Coordinates of C-alpha atoms and ligand atoms in Angstrom, one line a residue:
X2 CA 0.0 0.0 0.0
X3 CA 1.3 3.4 -0.9
X4 CA 1.4 6.3 1.6
X5 CA -1.9 7.7 0.4
X6 CA -4.3 4.9 -0.4
X7 CA -7.7 4.5 -1.8
X8 CA -9.6 1.6 -0.4
X9 CA -13.1 0.6 -1.7
X10 CA -15.4 -1.5 0.5
X11 CA -18.0 -3.0 -1.8
X12 CA -20.2 -6.1 -1.9
X13 CA -23.7 -7.3 -1.8
X14 CA -26.5 -5.3 -0.2
X15 CA -26.7 -5.5 3.6
X16 CA -23.5 -7.5 3.7
X17 CA -21.8 -5.3 6.3
X18 CA -20.0 -2.7 4.1
X19 CA -20.8 0.2 6.3
X20 CA -20.0 -1.6 9.6
X21 CA -16.8 -3.0 8.2
X22 CA -15.7 0.4 6.7
X23 CA -16.2 2.0 10.2
X24 CA -14.3 -0.7 12.0
X25 CA -11.5 -0.5 9.4
X26 CA -11.4 3.2 9.8
X27 CA -10.9 2.9 13.5
X28 CA -8.3 0.2 13.1
X29 CA -6.4 2.4 10.6
X30 CA -6.6 5.4 12.9
X31 CA -5.2 3.3 15.7
X32 CA -2.2 2.7 13.4
X33 CA -1.7 6.5 13.1
X34 CA -3.3 6.7 9.7
X35 CA -5.6 9.7 9.0
X36 CA -8.7 8.4 7.4
X37 CA -11.3 10.1 5.2
X38 CA -14.4 7.8 5.3
X39 CA -16.5 8.5 2.3
X40 CA -20.0 7.2 2.5
X41 CA -21.2 7.6 -1.1
X42 CA -24.5 5.7 -1.0
X43 CA -27.3 8.2 -1.5
X44 CA -29.9 5.5 -1.3
X45 CA -29.6 5.2 2.4
X46 CA -27.4 8.0 3.9
X47 CA -25.3 6.6 6.7
X48 CA -23.4 9.5 8.2
X49 CA -26.1 10.2 10.8
X50 CA -26.1 6.5 11.8
X51 CA -22.4 6.5 12.3
X52 CA -21.9 9.9 14.1
X53 CA -25.4 11.1 15.2
X54 CA -24.0 13.9 17.3
X55 CA -21.9 15.4 14.6
X56 CA -24.4 14.9 11.8
X57 CA -26.3 18.1 12.5
X58 CA -23.2 20.1 11.7
X59 CA -22.5 18.1 8.6
X60 CA -23.1 19.3 5.1
X61 CA -24.0 16.8 2.4
X62 CA -21.7 15.2 -0.1
X63 CA -24.5 16.0 -2.6
X64 CA -23.9 19.8 -2.0
X65 CA -20.2 19.4 -2.4
X66 CA -20.6 17.5 -5.7
X67 CA -23.0 20.2 -6.9
X68 CA -20.5 23.1 -6.5
X69 CA -19.2 24.7 -9.7
X70 CA -15.7 23.5 -8.9
X71 CA -14.2 21.1 -6.5
X72 CA -11.2 22.2 -4.4
X73 CA -9.3 20.8 -1.5
X74 CA -10.6 23.7 0.7
X75 CA -14.2 22.9 -0.1
X76 CA -13.7 19.2 0.5
X77 CA -12.2 20.0 3.9
X78 CA -15.1 22.3 4.7
X79 CA -17.6 19.4 4.0
X80 CA -15.6 16.7 5.9
X81 CA -16.8 16.1 9.4
X82 CA -14.0 15.3 11.8
X83 CA -15.1 12.9 14.6
X84 CA -14.8 14.2 18.1
X85 CA -14.2 10.7 19.4
X86 CA -11.5 9.9 16.9
X87 CA -10.0 13.1 15.4
X88 CA -8.0 11.0 12.9
X89 CA -11.2 10.1 11.1
X90 CA -13.3 12.5 9.1
X91 CA -16.6 11.6 7.5
X92 CA -18.1 12.7 4.2
X93 CA -21.4 11.5 3.0
X94 CA -25.1 12.2 2.3
X95 CA -27.3 13.8 5.0
X96 CA -30.4 12.3 6.6
X97 CA -33.3 13.0 4.3
X98 CA -31.2 13.2 1.2
X99 CA -32.3 11.0 -1.7
X100 CA -31.0 10.3 -5.2
X101 CA -33.1 13.3 -6.5
X102 CA -32.0 15.9 -3.9
X103 CA -29.0 17.1 -6.0
X104 CA -28.2 17.4 -9.7
X105 CA -26.6 14.3 -11.1
X106 CA -22.9 14.4 -11.5
X107 CA -20.6 12.7 -14.0
X108 CA -17.7 10.3 -13.8
X109 CA -15.2 13.2 -14.2
X110 CA -16.5 14.8 -11.0
X111 CA -16.1 11.5 -9.2
X112 CA -12.5 11.2 -10.4
X113 CA -11.9 14.8 -9.2
X114 CA -13.3 14.1 -5.8
X115 CA -11.3 10.9 -5.2
X116 CA -8.1 12.5 -6.5
X117 CA -8.5 15.5 -4.2
X118 CA -9.4 13.3 -1.3
X119 CA -6.3 11.2 -1.8
X120 CA -4.1 14.3 -1.3
X121 CA -5.7 15.0 2.0
X122 CA -5.8 11.8 3.9
X123 CA -3.4 8.9 4.5
X124 CA -6.2 6.6 3.6
X125 CA -9.4 7.3 1.8
X126 CA -11.9 4.6 2.6
X127 CA -14.9 4.5 0.4
X128 CA -18.1 2.8 1.7
X129 CA -19.5 2.0 -1.8
X130 CA -23.1 1.5 -2.9
X131 CA -23.8 -2.1 -4.0
X132 CA -25.7 -0.9 -7.0
X133 CA -23.0 0.7 -9.2
X134 CA -25.4 2.0 -11.8
X135 CA -26.8 4.7 -9.5
X136 CA -23.5 6.0 -8.1
X137 CA -20.5 7.2 -10.2
X138 CA -18.3 7.5 -7.1
X139 CA -18.6 3.8 -6.2
X140 CA -17.9 2.8 -9.8
X141 CA -14.8 5.1 -10.0
X142 CA -13.6 4.0 -6.6
X143 CA -13.6 0.4 -7.8
X144 CA -11.6 1.4 -10.8
X145 CA -9.0 3.5 -9.0
X146 CA -8.7 1.8 -5.7
X147 CA -5.4 0.4 -4.5
X148 CA -7.4 -2.2 -2.7
X149 CA -10.9 -3.4 -3.0
X150 CA -12.5 -5.2 0.0
X151 CA -15.3 -7.4 -1.4
X152 CA -17.9 -8.4 1.1
X153 CA -20.1 -11.5 0.7
X154 CA -22.7 -12.9 3.1
X155 CA -24.0 -16.3 3.7
X156 CA -27.3 -16.1 1.8
X157 CA -28.7 -16.8 -1.6
X158 CA -29.3 -13.1 -2.3
X159 CA -25.5 -12.4 -2.0
X160 CA -24.8 -15.3 -4.3
X161 CA -27.3 -14.0 -6.9
X162 CA -25.9 -10.5 -6.5
X163 CA -22.4 -11.6 -7.3
X164 CA -23.6 -13.8 -10.1
X165 CA -25.1 -10.7 -11.7
X166 CA -22.4 -8.2 -10.9
X167 CA -19.1 -10.1 -11.3
X168 CA -19.4 -10.4 -15.1
X169 CA -19.6 -6.5 -15.2
X170 CA -16.3 -6.3 -13.3
X171 CA -14.3 -8.4 -15.7
X172 CA -13.6 -5.2 -17.7
X173 CA -9.9 -4.3 -17.6
X174 CA -10.6 -1.0 -15.8
X175 CA -11.8 -2.9 -12.7
X176 CA -8.8 -5.1 -12.5
X177 CA -6.2 -2.6 -11.2
X178 CA -6.1 -4.5 -7.9
X179 CA -6.9 -8.0 -6.8
X180 CA -9.9 -7.8 -4.4
X181 CA -9.6 -9.0 -0.8
X182 CA -12.6 -11.3 -0.4
X183 CA -14.4 -11.4 2.9
X184 CA -17.3 -13.5 4.2
X185 CA -19.1 -11.1 6.5
X186 CA -21.6 -11.3 9.4
X187 CA -21.4 -15.1 9.5
X188 CA -23.8 -16.5 12.1
X189 CA -23.0 -19.6 14.2
X190 CA -25.8 -21.6 12.4
X191 CA -24.5 -20.6 9.0
X192 CA -22.1 -22.9 7.1
X193 CA -19.4 -20.4 6.3
X194 CA -17.1 -23.0 4.8
X195 CA -19.7 -24.1 2.3
X196 CA -20.4 -20.5 1.2
X197 CA -16.6 -19.8 1.1
X198 CA -16.3 -22.7 -1.4
X199 CA -19.2 -21.5 -3.5
X200 CA -17.9 -17.9 -3.6
X201 CA -14.3 -19.0 -4.0
X202 CA -11.2 -17.1 -2.8
X203 CA -12.5 -16.0 0.6
X204 CA -9.5 -14.8 2.6
X205 CA -11.1 -13.4 5.7
X206 CA -14.2 -14.3 7.7
X207 CA -15.9 -11.8 9.9
X208 CA -18.3 -13.5 12.3
X209 CA -21.6 -12.1 13.5
X210 CA -21.2 -10.3 16.8
X211 CA -24.4 -9.5 18.7
X212 CA -22.8 -6.4 20.3
X213 CA -21.9 -5.1 16.9
X214 CA -25.5 -5.6 15.7
X215 CA -26.6 -3.6 18.8
X216 CA -24.1 -0.9 17.9
X217 CA -25.4 -0.6 14.4
X218 CA -29.0 -0.6 15.6
X219 CA -28.4 2.2 18.1
X220 CA -26.0 4.4 16.0
X221 CA -23.0 3.6 18.2
X222 CA -20.7 2.0 15.7
X223 CA -17.9 4.3 16.8
X224 CA -18.0 2.6 20.3
X225 CA -15.3 0.1 21.1
X226 CA -16.2 -3.5 20.3
X227 CA -13.9 -5.7 22.4
X228 CA -14.3 -8.6 24.8
X229 CA -14.4 -12.4 24.2
X230 CA -17.4 -12.3 21.9
X231 CA -15.7 -9.9 19.5
X232 CA -12.3 -11.5 19.5
X233 CA -12.7 -13.5 16.3
X234 CA -14.2 -10.4 14.6
X235 CA -11.3 -8.2 15.6
X236 CA -8.9 -10.9 14.4
X237 CA -10.7 -10.7 11.0
X238 CA -10.3 -6.9 11.0
X239 CA -6.6 -7.3 11.8
X240 CA -6.2 -9.8 9.0
X241 CA -7.7 -7.3 6.5
X242 CA -5.4 -4.6 7.8
X243 CA -2.5 -7.0 7.5
X244 CA -3.4 -7.4 3.8
X245 CA -3.7 -3.6 3.4
X246 CA -0.8 -2.1 5.3
X247 CA 3.0 -2.7 5.1
X248 CA 4.3 -4.5 8.1
X249 CA 5.8 -1.5 9.9
X250 CA 2.5 0.2 10.1
X251 CA 0.6 -2.9 11.1
X252 CA 0.6 -2.4 14.9
X253 CA -2.0 -0.3 16.7
X254 CA -0.6 2.5 18.9
X255 CA -2.2 3.7 22.0
X256 CA -5.6 5.4 21.4
X257 CA -5.3 9.1 20.9
X258 CA -7.5 11.0 23.5
X259 CA -10.0 13.2 21.7
X260 CA -8.7 16.3 23.4
X261 CA -5.0 15.9 22.7
X262 CA -3.1 17.0 19.6
X263 CA -3.2 14.4 16.9
X264 CA -0.4 13.0 14.9
X265 CA 1.3 15.1 12.2
X266 CA -0.8 13.6 9.4
X267 CA -2.5 16.1 7.1
X268 CA -6.1 15.5 7.7
X269 CA -5.9 15.9 11.5
X270 CA -3.8 19.1 11.1
X271 CA -5.9 20.7 8.4
X272 CA -9.2 19.7 9.9
X273 CA -8.2 20.8 13.4
X274 CA -7.3 24.2 12.0
X275 CA -10.5 24.5 10.0
X276 CA -12.9 22.9 12.4
X277 CA -12.8 25.4 15.3
X278 CA -13.4 28.1 12.7
X279 CA -16.5 26.2 11.4
X280 CA -17.7 25.7 15.0
X281 CA -17.4 29.4 15.5
X282 CA -19.5 30.0 12.4
X283 CA -22.1 27.7 13.8
X284 CA -22.7 29.8 16.9
Ligands
ATP315 N1 -20.2 -8.8 12.0 C1 -21.4 -8.4 12.3 N2 -22.0 -8.8 13.4 C2 -23.3 -8.5 13.7 N3 -24.1 -7.7 12.9 C3 -23.5 -7.3 11.7 C4 -22.2 -7.6 11.4 N4 -21.9 -7.0 10.1 C5 -23.1 -6.4 9.8 N5 -24.0 -6.6 10.7 C6 -25.4 -6.2 10.7 O1 -25.9 -6.3 9.3 C7 -26.6 -5.2 9.0 C8 -26.1 -4.6 7.7 O2 -24.9 -4.0 7.9 P1 -24.4 -2.8 7.0 O3 -25.3 -1.7 7.2 O4 -23.0 -2.5 7.4 O5 -24.5 -3.4 5.6 P2 -24.3 -2.7 4.2 O6 -23.6 -3.6 3.3 O7 -23.6 -1.4 4.4 O8 -25.8 -2.4 3.8 P3 -26.3 -1.5 2.6 O9 -26.2 -2.3 1.4 O10 -27.7 -1.2 3.0 O11 -25.4 -0.3 2.5 C9 -26.6 -4.2 10.1 O12 -27.8 -4.1 10.7 C10 -25.6 -4.7 11.1 O13 -26.0 -4.7 12.3
MG316 MG1 -24.1 0.6 3.9

């Protein structure tokens, strides 16, 4: 992985893309990476389900994409740095947005956004929409990503989804990187091994964790998820990080308290400079 990486999290609907993207963002932040988490699915805006407290101050990705020109300054103005984890900033659609809320944008705009984002964060993590036809950012993220994390789940719908979509991804422009295949949200009663065989090439399994389901249900995904029940899940996240990061970056450092200065990475620096100004404007 290069210093500034673009990672796309994509897979079948409801497979755990958003949950996994948030947990990966936290794991990367613990490894001193500044992360821009881009939630680009307008079908079901997720920012307010990830950071409900910050969401009120958050401006929509749709507005940003509708500006006459995209600049780094504008991108920073729209990114929402998380109080609980200042190394992570969120950018996505607002509660109430839908696919008709903003003018449609083209592929070139999506390329511009991802290119600018890449200059601002150590890692740009894109929580993609499953349905690529409705969302140019997800499609372009799959084309440009250094790594694609492909999530499957143990059900027939997921099998049908991949049977339909994988032929579309055989085009050379989607073959820049080899995807990391993950079997996600595997419940004890499900036969993960059999599904792994059917999907083929599964490298990591993320088990179902009741506490994680609770976090998702109560908009607390940024809470810590540790303990015995989550151990196998956290091992899976570490395995994915191991496939993404070079060895020397692969160990978590002590959590950074929200009130202390963050590492020297750009997103924390720039956002910290800009964010107090924006808070002042809000008053
Ligand atoms: N490892 C897990 N353990 C328990 N529950 C999980 C796990 N992963 C995902 N879930 C549950 O599965 C549901 C779907 O997760 P998530 O929203 O992340 O999927 P998604 O792929 O982003 O969905 P969409 O296609 O709607 O964007 C959530 O309600 C979440 O609680
Ligand atoms: Mg999602």
